[in-house]
Amino acid sequence: MEWLSRSPDLNLIGNYLLEKWNKLDLDDFRKYVESMPDRCRAVIAANGGHNKW
């Protein structure tokens, strides 16, 4: 069978991600952005290791 090996029509993950992306709410983005200072502090405290985030 011959077809384009990089055809976006055959990329199921891309379609799945687009569907999920369109369902995200602006409040979700706000929550993630506002949590960044705490995330950065946790990474620094763990010397780059695992943390609760």
PDB file of C-alpha atoms in Angstrom:
ATOM      1  CA  MET A   1       0.000   0.000   0.000  1.00  0.00           C
ATOM      2  CA  GLU A   2       1.393   3.425  -0.897  1.00  0.00           C
ATOM      3  CA  TRP A   3       0.615   6.653   0.924  1.00  0.00           C
ATOM      4  CA  LEU A   4       2.442   9.611   2.377  1.00  0.00           C
ATOM      5  CA  SER A   5       4.219   8.421   5.505  1.00  0.00           C
ATOM      6  CA  ARG A   6       3.819  11.798   7.218  1.00  0.00           C
ATOM      7  CA  SER A   7       0.216  12.508   6.346  1.00  0.00           C
ATOM      8  CA  PRO A   8      -1.447  14.588   9.117  1.00  0.00           C
ATOM      9  CA  ASP A   9      -4.709  12.802   8.359  1.00  0.00           C
ATOM     10  CA  LEU A  10      -3.210   9.637   9.859  1.00  0.00           C
ATOM     11  CA  ASN A  11      -1.994  11.304  13.041  1.00  0.00           C
ATOM     12  CA  LEU A  12      -4.494  10.233  15.709  1.00  0.00           C
ATOM     13  CA  ILE A  13      -2.584  11.929  18.518  1.00  0.00           C
ATOM     14  CA  GLY A  14      -2.715  15.311  16.775  1.00  0.00           C
ATOM     15  CA  ASN A  15      -6.483  15.087  16.408  1.00  0.00           C
ATOM     16  CA  TYR A  16      -6.865  13.951  20.044  1.00  0.00           C
ATOM     17  CA  LEU A  17      -4.742  16.840  21.310  1.00  0.00           C
ATOM     18  CA  LEU A  18      -6.602  19.405  19.240  1.00  0.00           C
ATOM     19  CA  GLU A  19      -9.901  18.183  20.654  1.00  0.00           C
ATOM     20  CA  LYS A  20      -8.603  18.435  24.250  1.00  0.00           C
ATOM     21  CA  TRP A  21      -6.955  21.830  23.594  1.00  0.00           C
ATOM     22  CA  ASN A  22     -10.258  23.287  22.385  1.00  0.00           C
ATOM     23  CA  LYS A  23     -11.971  22.144  25.588  1.00  0.00           C
ATOM     24  CA  LEU A  24      -9.531  23.922  27.921  1.00  0.00           C
ATOM     25  CA  ASP A  25     -10.963  26.822  29.842  1.00  0.00           C
ATOM     26  CA  LEU A  26      -9.162  30.137  30.334  1.00  0.00           C
ATOM     27  CA  ASP A  27      -9.394  29.596  34.102  1.00  0.00           C
ATOM     28  CA  ASP A  28      -7.301  26.420  33.688  1.00  0.00           C
ATOM     29  CA  PHE A  29      -4.500  28.447  32.091  1.00  0.00           C
ATOM     30  CA  ARG A  30      -4.751  31.080  34.791  1.00  0.00           C
ATOM     31  CA  LYS A  31      -4.455  28.408  37.500  1.00  0.00           C
ATOM     32  CA  TYR A  32      -1.337  26.912  35.886  1.00  0.00           C
ATOM     33  CA  VAL A  33       0.340  30.287  35.386  1.00  0.00           C
ATOM     34  CA  GLU A  34      -0.409  31.385  38.940  1.00  0.00           C
ATOM     35  CA  SER A  35       1.074  28.159  40.321  1.00  0.00           C
ATOM     36  CA  MET A  36       4.459  28.737  38.614  1.00  0.00           C
ATOM     37  CA  PRO A  37       6.144  30.544  41.560  1.00  0.00           C
ATOM     38  CA  ASP A  38       5.306  27.609  43.857  1.00  0.00           C
ATOM     39  CA  ARG A  39       6.467  25.128  41.213  1.00  0.00           C
ATOM     40  CA  CYS A  40       9.772  26.958  40.766  1.00  0.00           C
ATOM     41  CA  ARG A  41      10.360  27.106  44.529  1.00  0.00           C
ATOM     42  CA  ALA A  42       9.675  23.360  44.786  1.00  0.00           C
ATOM     43  CA  VAL A  43      12.158  22.576  42.010  1.00  0.00           C
ATOM     44  CA  ILE A  44      14.814  24.770  43.632  1.00  0.00           C
ATOM     45  CA  ALA A  45      14.216  23.239  47.086  1.00  0.00           C
ATOM     46  CA  ALA A  46      14.523  19.736  45.580  1.00  0.00           C
ATOM     47  CA  ASN A  47      17.720  20.700  43.715  1.00  0.00           C
ATOM     48  CA  GLY A  48      15.997  19.822  40.461  1.00  0.00           C
ATOM     49  CA  GLY A  49      14.767  16.489  41.777  1.00  0.00           C
ATOM     50  CA  HIS A  50      11.273  15.119  42.227  1.00  0.00           C
ATOM     51  CA  ASN A  51       8.682  17.237  43.976  1.00  0.00           C
ATOM     52  CA  LYS A  52       4.912  17.266  44.457  1.00  0.00           C
ATOM     53  CA  TRP A  53       4.290  18.898  41.100  1.00  0.00           C
TER      54      TRP A  53
END
